[in-house]
Structure formats: structure tokens, C-alpha cells
Short mmCIF file of N, CA, C and O in Angstrom, two decimals:
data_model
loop_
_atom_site.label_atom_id
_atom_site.label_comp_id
_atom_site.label_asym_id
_atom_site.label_seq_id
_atom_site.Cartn_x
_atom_site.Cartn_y
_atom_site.Cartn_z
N UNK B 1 -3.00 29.02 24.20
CA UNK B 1 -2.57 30.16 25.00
C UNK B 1 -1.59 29.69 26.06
O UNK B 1 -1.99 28.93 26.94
N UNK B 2 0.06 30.23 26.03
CA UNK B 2 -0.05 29.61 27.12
C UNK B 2 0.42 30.65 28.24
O UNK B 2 0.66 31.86 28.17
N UNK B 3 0.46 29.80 29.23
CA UNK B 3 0.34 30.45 30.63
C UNK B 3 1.47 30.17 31.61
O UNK B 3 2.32 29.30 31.82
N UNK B 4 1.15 31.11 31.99
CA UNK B 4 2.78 31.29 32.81
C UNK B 4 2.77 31.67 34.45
O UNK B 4 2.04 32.50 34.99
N UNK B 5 3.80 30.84 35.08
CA UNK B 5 3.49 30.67 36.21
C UNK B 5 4.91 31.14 37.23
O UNK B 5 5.93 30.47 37.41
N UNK B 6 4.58 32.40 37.77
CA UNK B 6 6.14 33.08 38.60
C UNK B 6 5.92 32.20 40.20
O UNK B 6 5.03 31.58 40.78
N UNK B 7 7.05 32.52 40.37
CA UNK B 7 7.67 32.08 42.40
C UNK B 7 8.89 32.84 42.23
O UNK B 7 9.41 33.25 41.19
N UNK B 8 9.28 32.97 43.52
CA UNK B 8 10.42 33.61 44.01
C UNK B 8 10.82 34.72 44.26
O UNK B 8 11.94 35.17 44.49
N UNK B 9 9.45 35.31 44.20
CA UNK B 9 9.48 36.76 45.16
C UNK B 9 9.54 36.71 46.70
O UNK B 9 9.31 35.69 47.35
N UNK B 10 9.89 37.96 47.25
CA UNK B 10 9.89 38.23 48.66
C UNK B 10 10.49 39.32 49.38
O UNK B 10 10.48 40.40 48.78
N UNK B 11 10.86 39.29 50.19
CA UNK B 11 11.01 41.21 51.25
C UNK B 11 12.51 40.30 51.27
O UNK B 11 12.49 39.07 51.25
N UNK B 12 13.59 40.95 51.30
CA UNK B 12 14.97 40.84 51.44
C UNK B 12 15.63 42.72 51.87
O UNK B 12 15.11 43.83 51.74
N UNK B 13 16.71 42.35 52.30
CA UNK B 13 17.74 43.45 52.58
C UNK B 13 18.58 43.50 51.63
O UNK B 13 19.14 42.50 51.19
N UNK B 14 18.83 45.16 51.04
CA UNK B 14 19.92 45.22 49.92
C UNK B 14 21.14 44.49 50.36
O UNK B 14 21.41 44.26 51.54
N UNK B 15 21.93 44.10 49.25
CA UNK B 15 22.86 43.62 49.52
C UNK B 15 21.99 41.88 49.13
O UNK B 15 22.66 41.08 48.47
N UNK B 16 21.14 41.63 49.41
CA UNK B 16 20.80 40.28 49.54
C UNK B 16 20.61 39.91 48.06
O UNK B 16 20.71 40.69 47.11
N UNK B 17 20.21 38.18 47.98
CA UNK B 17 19.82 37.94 46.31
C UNK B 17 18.35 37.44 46.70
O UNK B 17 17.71 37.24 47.74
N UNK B 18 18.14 37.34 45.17
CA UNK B 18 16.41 36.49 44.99
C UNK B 18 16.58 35.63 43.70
O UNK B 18 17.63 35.92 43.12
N UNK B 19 15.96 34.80 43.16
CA UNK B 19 15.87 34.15 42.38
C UNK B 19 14.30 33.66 42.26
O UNK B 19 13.60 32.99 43.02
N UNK B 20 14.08 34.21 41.12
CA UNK B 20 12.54 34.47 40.51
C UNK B 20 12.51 33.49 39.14
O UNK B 20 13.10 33.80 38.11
N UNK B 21 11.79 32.38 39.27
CA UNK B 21 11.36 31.59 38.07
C UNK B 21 10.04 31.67 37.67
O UNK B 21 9.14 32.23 38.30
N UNK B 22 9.92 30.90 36.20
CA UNK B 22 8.80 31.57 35.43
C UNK B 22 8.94 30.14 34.27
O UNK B 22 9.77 29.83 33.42
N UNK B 23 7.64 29.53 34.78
CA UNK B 23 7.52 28.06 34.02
C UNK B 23 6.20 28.32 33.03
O UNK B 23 5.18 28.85 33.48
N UNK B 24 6.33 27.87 31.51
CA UNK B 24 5.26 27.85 30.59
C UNK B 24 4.78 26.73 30.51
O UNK B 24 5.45 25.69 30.45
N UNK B 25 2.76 26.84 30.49
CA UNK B 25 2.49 25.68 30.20
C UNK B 25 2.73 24.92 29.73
O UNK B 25 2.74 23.83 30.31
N UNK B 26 3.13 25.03 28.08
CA UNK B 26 3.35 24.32 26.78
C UNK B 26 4.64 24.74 26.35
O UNK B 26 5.20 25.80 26.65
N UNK B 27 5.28 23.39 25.27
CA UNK B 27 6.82 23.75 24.85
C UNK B 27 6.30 25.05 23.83
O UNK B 27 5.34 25.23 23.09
N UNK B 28 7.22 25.67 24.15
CA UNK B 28 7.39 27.07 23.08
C UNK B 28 8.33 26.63 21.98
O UNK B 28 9.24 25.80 21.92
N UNK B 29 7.73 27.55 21.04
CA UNK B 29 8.73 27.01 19.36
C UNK B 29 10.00 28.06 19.87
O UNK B 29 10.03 29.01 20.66
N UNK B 30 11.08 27.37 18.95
CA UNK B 30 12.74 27.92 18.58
C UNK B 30 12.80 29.74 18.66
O UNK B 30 13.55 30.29 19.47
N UNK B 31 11.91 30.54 17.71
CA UNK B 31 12.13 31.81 17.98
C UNK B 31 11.64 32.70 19.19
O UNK B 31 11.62 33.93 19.09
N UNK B 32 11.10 31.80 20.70
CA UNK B 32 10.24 32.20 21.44
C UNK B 32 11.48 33.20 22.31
O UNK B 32 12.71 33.16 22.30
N UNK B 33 10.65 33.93 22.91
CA UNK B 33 11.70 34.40 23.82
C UNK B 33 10.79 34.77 24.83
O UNK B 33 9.73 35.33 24.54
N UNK B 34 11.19 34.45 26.24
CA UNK B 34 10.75 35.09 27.47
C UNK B 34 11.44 35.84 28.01
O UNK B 34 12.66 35.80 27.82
N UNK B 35 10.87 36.76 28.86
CA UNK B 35 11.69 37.93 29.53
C UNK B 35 10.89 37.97 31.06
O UNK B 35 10.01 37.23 31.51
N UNK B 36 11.64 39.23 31.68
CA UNK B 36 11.35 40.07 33.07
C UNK B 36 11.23 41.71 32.81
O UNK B 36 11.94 42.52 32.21
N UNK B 37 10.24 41.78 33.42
CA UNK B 37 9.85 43.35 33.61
C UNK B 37 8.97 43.47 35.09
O UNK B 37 8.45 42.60 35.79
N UNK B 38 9.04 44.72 35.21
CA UNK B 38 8.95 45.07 36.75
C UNK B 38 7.91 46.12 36.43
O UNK B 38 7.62 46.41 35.27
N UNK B 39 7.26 46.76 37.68
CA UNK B 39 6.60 47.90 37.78
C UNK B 39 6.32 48.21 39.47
O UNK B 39 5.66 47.70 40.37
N UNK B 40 7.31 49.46 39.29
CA UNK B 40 7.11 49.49 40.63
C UNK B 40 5.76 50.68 40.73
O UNK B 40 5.21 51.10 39.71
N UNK B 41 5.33 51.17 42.30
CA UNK B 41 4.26 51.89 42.45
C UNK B 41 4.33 53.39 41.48
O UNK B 41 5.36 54.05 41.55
N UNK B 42 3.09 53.90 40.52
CA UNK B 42 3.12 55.16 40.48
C UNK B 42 3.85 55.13 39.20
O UNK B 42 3.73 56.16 38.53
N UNK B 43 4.72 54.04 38.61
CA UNK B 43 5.69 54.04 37.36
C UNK B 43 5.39 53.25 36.62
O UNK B 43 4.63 52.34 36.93
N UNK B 44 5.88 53.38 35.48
CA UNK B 44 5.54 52.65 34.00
C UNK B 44 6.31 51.14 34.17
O UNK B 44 7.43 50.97 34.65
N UNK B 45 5.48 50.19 33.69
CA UNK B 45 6.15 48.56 33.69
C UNK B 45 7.63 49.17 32.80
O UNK B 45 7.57 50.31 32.36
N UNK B 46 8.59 48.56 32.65
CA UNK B 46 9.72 48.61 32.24
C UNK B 46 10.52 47.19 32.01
O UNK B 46 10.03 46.31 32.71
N UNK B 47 11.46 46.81 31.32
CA UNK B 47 12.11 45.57 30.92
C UNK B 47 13.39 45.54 31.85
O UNK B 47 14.20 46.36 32.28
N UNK B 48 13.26 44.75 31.92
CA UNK B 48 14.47 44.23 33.12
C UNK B 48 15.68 43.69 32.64
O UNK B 48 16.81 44.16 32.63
N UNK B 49 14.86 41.71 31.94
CA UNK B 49 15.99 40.84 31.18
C UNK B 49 14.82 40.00 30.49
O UNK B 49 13.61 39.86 30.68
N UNK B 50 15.85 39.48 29.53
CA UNK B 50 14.98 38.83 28.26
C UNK B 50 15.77 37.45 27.87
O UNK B 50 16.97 37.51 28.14
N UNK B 51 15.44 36.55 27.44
CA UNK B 51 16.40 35.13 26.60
C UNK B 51 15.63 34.72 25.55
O UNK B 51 14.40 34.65 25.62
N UNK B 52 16.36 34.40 24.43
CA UNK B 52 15.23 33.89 23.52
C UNK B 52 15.90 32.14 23.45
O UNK B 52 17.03 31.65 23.46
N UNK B 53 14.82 31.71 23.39
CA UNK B 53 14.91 30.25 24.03
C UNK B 53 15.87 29.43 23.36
O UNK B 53 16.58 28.68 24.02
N UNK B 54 15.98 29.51 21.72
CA UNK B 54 17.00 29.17 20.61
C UNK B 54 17.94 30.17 20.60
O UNK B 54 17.82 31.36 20.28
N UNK B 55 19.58 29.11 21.28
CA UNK B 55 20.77 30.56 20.88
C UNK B 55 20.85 30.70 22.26
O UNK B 55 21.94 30.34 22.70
N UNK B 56 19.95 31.17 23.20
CA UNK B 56 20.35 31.96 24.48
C UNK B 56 20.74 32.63 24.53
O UNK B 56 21.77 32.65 25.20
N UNK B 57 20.25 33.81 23.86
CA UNK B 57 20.69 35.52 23.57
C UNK B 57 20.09 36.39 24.75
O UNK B 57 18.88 36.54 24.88
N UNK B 58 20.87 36.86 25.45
CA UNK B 58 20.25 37.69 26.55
C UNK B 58 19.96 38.97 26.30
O UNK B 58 20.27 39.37 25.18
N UNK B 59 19.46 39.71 27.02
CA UNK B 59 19.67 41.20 26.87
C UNK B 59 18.92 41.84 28.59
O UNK B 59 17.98 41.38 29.24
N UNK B 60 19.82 43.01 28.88
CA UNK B 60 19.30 43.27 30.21
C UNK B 60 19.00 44.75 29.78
O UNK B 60 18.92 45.03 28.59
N UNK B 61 18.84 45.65 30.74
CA UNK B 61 18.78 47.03 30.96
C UNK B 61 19.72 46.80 31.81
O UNK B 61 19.99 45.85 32.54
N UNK B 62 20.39 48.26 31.53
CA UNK B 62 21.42 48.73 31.77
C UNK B 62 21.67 48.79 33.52
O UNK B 62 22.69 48.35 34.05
N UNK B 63 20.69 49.35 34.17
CA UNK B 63 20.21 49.03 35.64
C UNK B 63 20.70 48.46 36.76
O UNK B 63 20.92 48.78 37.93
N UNK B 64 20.84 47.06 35.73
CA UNK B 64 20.83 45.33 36.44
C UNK B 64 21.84 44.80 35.66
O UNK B 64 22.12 43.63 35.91
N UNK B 65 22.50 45.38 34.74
CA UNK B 65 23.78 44.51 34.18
C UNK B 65 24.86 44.41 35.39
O UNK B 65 25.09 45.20 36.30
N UNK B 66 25.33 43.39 35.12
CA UNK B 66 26.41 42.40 36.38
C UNK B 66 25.82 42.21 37.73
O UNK B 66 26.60 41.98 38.65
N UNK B 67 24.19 42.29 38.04
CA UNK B 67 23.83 41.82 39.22
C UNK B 67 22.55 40.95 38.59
O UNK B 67 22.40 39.89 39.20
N UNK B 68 21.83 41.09 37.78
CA UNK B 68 20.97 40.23 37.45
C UNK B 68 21.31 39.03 36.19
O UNK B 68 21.70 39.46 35.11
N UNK B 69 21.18 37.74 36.35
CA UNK B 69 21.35 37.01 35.43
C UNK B 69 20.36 36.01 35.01
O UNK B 69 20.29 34.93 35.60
N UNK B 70 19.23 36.42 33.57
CA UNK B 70 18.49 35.56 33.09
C UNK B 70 19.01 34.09 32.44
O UNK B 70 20.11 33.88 31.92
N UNK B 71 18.08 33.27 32.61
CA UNK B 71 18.84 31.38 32.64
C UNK B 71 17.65 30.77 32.09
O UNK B 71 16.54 31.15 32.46
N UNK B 72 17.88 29.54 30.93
CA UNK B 72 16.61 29.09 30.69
C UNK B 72 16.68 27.16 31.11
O UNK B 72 17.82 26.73 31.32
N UNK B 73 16.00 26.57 31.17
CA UNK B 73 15.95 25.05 31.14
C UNK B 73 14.81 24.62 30.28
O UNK B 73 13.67 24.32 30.63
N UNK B 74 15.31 24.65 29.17
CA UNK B 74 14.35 24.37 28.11
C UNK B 74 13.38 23.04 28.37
O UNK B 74 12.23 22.79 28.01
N UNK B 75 14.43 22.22 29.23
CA UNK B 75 13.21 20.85 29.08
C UNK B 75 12.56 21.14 30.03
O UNK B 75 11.58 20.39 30.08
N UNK B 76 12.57 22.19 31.21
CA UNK B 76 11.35 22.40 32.06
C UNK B 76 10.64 23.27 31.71
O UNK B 76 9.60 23.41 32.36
N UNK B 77 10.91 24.24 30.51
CA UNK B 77 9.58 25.39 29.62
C UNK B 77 10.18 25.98 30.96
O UNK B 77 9.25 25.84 31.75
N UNK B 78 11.23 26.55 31.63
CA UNK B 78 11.47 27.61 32.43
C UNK B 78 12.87 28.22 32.55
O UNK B 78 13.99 27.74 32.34
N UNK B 79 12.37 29.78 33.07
CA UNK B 79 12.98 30.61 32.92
C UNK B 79 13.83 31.24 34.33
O UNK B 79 13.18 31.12 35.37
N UNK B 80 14.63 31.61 34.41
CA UNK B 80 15.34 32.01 35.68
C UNK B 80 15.52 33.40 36.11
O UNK B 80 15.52 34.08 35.09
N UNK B 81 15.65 34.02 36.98
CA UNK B 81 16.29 35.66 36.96
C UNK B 81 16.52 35.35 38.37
O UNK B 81 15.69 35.37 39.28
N UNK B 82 17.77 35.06 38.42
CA UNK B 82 19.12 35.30 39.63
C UNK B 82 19.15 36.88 39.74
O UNK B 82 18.99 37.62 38.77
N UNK B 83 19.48 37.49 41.51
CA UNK B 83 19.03 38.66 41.42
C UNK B 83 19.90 38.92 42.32
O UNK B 83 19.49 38.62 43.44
N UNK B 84 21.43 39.57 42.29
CA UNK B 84 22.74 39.47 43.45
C UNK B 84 22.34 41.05 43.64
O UNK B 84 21.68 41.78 42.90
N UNK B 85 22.98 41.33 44.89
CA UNK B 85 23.55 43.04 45.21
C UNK B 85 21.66 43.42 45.02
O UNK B 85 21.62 43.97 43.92
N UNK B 86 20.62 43.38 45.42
CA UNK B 86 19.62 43.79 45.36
C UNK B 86 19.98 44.89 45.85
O UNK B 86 20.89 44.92 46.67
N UNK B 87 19.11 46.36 45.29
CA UNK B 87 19.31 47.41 45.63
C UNK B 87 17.55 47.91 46.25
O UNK B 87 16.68 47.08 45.99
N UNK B 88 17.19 48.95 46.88
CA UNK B 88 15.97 49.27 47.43
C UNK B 88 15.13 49.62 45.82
O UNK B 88 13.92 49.42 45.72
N UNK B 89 15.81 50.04 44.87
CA UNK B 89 15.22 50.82 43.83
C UNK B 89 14.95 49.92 43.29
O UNK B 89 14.45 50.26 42.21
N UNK B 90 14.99 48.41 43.42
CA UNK B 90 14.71 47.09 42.62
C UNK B 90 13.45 46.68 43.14
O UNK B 90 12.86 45.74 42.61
N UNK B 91 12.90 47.39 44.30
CA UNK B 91 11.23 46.72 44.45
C UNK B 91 10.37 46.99 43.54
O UNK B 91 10.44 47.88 42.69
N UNK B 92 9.54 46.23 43.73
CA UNK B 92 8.67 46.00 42.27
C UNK B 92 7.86 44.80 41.89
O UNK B 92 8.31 43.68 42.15
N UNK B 93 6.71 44.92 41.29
CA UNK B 93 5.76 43.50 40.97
C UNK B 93 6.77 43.33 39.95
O UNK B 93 7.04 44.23 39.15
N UNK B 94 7.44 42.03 39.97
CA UNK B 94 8.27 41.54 38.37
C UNK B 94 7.13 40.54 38.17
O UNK B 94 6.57 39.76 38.93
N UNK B 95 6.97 40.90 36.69
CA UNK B 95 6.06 40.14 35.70
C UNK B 95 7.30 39.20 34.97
O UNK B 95 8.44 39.56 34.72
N UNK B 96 6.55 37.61 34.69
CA UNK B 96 7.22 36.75 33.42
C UNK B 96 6.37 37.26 32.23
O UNK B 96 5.19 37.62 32.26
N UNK B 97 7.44 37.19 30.90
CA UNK B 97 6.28 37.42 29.73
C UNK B 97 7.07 36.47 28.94
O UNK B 97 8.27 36.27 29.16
N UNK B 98 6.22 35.71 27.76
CA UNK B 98 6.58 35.31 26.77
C UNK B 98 6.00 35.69 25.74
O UNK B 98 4.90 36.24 25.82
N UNK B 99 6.77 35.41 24.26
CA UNK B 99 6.15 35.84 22.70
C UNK B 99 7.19 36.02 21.57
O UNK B 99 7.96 35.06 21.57
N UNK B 100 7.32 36.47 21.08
CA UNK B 100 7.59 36.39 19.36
C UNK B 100 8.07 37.92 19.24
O UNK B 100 7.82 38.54 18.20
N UNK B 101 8.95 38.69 20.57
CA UNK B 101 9.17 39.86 20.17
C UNK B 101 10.51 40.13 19.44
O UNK B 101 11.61 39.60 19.60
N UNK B 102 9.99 41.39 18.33
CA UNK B 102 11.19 41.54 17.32
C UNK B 102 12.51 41.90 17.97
O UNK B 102 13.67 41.56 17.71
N UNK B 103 11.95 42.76 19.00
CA UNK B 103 13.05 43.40 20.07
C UNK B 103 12.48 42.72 21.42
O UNK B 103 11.39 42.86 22.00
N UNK B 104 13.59 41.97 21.70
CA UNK B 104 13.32 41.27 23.14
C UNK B 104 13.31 42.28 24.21
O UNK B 104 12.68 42.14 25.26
N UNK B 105 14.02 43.29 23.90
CA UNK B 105 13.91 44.44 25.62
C UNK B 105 12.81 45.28 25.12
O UNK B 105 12.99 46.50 25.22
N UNK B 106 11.91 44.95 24.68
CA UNK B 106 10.62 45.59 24.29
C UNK B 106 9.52 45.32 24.89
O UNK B 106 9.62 44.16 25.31
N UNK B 107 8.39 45.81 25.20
CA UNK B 107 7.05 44.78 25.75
C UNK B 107 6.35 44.75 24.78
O UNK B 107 5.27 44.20 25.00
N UNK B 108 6.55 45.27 23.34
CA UNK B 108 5.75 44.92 22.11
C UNK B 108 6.25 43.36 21.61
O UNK B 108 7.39 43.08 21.23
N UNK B 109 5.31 42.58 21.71
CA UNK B 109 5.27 41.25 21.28
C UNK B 109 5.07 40.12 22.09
O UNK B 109 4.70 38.98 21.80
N UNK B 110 5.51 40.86 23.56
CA UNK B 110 5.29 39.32 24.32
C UNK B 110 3.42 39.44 24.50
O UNK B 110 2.73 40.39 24.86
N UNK B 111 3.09 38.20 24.14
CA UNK B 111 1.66 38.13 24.55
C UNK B 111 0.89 37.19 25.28
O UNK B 111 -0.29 36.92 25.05
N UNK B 112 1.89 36.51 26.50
CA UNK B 112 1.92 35.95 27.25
C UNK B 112 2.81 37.07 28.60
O UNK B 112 3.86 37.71 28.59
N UNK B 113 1.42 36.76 29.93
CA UNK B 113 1.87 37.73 30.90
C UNK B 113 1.68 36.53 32.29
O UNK B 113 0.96 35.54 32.14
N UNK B 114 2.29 36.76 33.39
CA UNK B 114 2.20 35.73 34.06
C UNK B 114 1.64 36.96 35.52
O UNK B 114 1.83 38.17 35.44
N UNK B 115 1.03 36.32 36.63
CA UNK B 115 0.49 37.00 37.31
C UNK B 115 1.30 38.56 38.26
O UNK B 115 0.86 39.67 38.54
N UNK B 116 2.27 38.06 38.43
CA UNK B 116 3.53 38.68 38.95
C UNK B 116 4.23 38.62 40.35
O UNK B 116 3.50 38.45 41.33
N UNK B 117 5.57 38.75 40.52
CA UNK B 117 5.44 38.25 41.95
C UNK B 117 6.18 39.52 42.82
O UNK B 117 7.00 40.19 42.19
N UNK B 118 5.96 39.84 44.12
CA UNK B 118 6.30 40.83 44.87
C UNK B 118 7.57 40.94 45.00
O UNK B 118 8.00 39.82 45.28
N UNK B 119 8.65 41.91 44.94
CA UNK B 119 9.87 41.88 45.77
C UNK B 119 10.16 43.20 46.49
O UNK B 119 9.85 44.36 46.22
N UNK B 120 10.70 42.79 47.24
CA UNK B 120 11.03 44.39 48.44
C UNK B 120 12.22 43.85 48.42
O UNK B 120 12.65 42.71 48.28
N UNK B 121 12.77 45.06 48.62
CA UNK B 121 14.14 45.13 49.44
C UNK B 121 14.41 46.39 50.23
O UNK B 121 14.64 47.50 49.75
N UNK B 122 14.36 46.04 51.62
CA UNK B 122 14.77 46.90 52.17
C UNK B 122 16.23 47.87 52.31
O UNK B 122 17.29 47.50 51.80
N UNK B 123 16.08 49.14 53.06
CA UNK B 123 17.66 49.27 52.85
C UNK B 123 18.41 49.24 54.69
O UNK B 123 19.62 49.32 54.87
#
């Protein structure tokens, strides 16, 4: 099983960045892919950004395209989400997930969830 471990949450002012990593216990095989998803209060978890670890194929929601950028370092089993131009509508518990999904901007397949970490942004 493995397990996954976030940092790099925190309260910031729009306009500001964050950078949120997400390290797996164990090496993951070639078709793995990890992602970001959020849930803010009262709303449905939702997909953010995704990489699949072989290739480095990204995929974002539409949202966060040209301010968020997912990054992997394979020999550290970790994952990145650079987070520029934060907006107030970006607070939210962001969850790491990993797994074997057919569709990476999906939450069907990842079956690895990591605890999640806080972000605010004020305006």
C-alpha cells in the first residue's frame, strides 16, 4: 500500500504562490500517475492536476491552466504543484492521490489518498 505524504500548504494573499509536494512511500511502476484535487467547504472534491510518472503527461482543469504547474522527481517518488496568481476561490484541503487511472483528471482509479494539506488565500 503505499502512502503518501503532502507539505506546503498555508494562508497566503491572492496574487501570492504556494508550492505543495507529495512524496510516495515506495517506487511506483512506469504507468503510475499521481495527481491534485481539492475540496473546498460544502463542495464536491474535484481534480486540479495530474502527471503520469512515465512520459510526463500532464493534465490540469481548466481553472488553473497557466497558474498551476504539476512536476515530478522520480528518484525522490515526488510530486510537485507550483501554485502562481493564487486566487481566493483556490482555498481548499488539496489532497495527493496516486494509482493506475485510465483518465488521469478523474478520481476513478487513484487508490492511494494522502492526508491533505490546508490552503487559504486571502483576498
Amino acid at each position: 500500500q503505499v502512502q503518501l505524504v503532502e507539505s506546503g500548504g498555508g494562508l497566503v494573499q491572492a496574487g501570492d504562490s504556494l508550492r505543495l509536494s507529495c512524496t510516495a512511500s515506495v517506487r511506483t511502476g512506469s504507468a503510475y500517475a499521481m495527481g491534485w484535487f481539492r475540496q473546498a467547504p460544502g463542495k464536491e472534491r474535484e481534480f486540479v492536476a495530474a502527471i503520469r510518472l512515465s512520459g510526463g503527461s500532464t493534465y490540469y482543469t481548466d481553472s488553473v491552466k497557466g497558474r498551476f504547474t504539476i512536476s515530478r522527481d522520480n528518484a525522490k517518488n515526488t510530486v510537485y504543484l507550483q501554485m502562481n496568481s493564487l486566487k481566493p476561490e483556490d482555498t481548499a484541503v488539496y489532497y495527493c492521490a496516486a494509482g493506475y487511472p485510465r483518465n488521469a483528471a478523474t478520481i476513478r482509479g487513484y487508490d492511494a489518498w494522502g492526508q491533505g494539506t490546508q490552503v487559504t488565500v486571502s483576498s
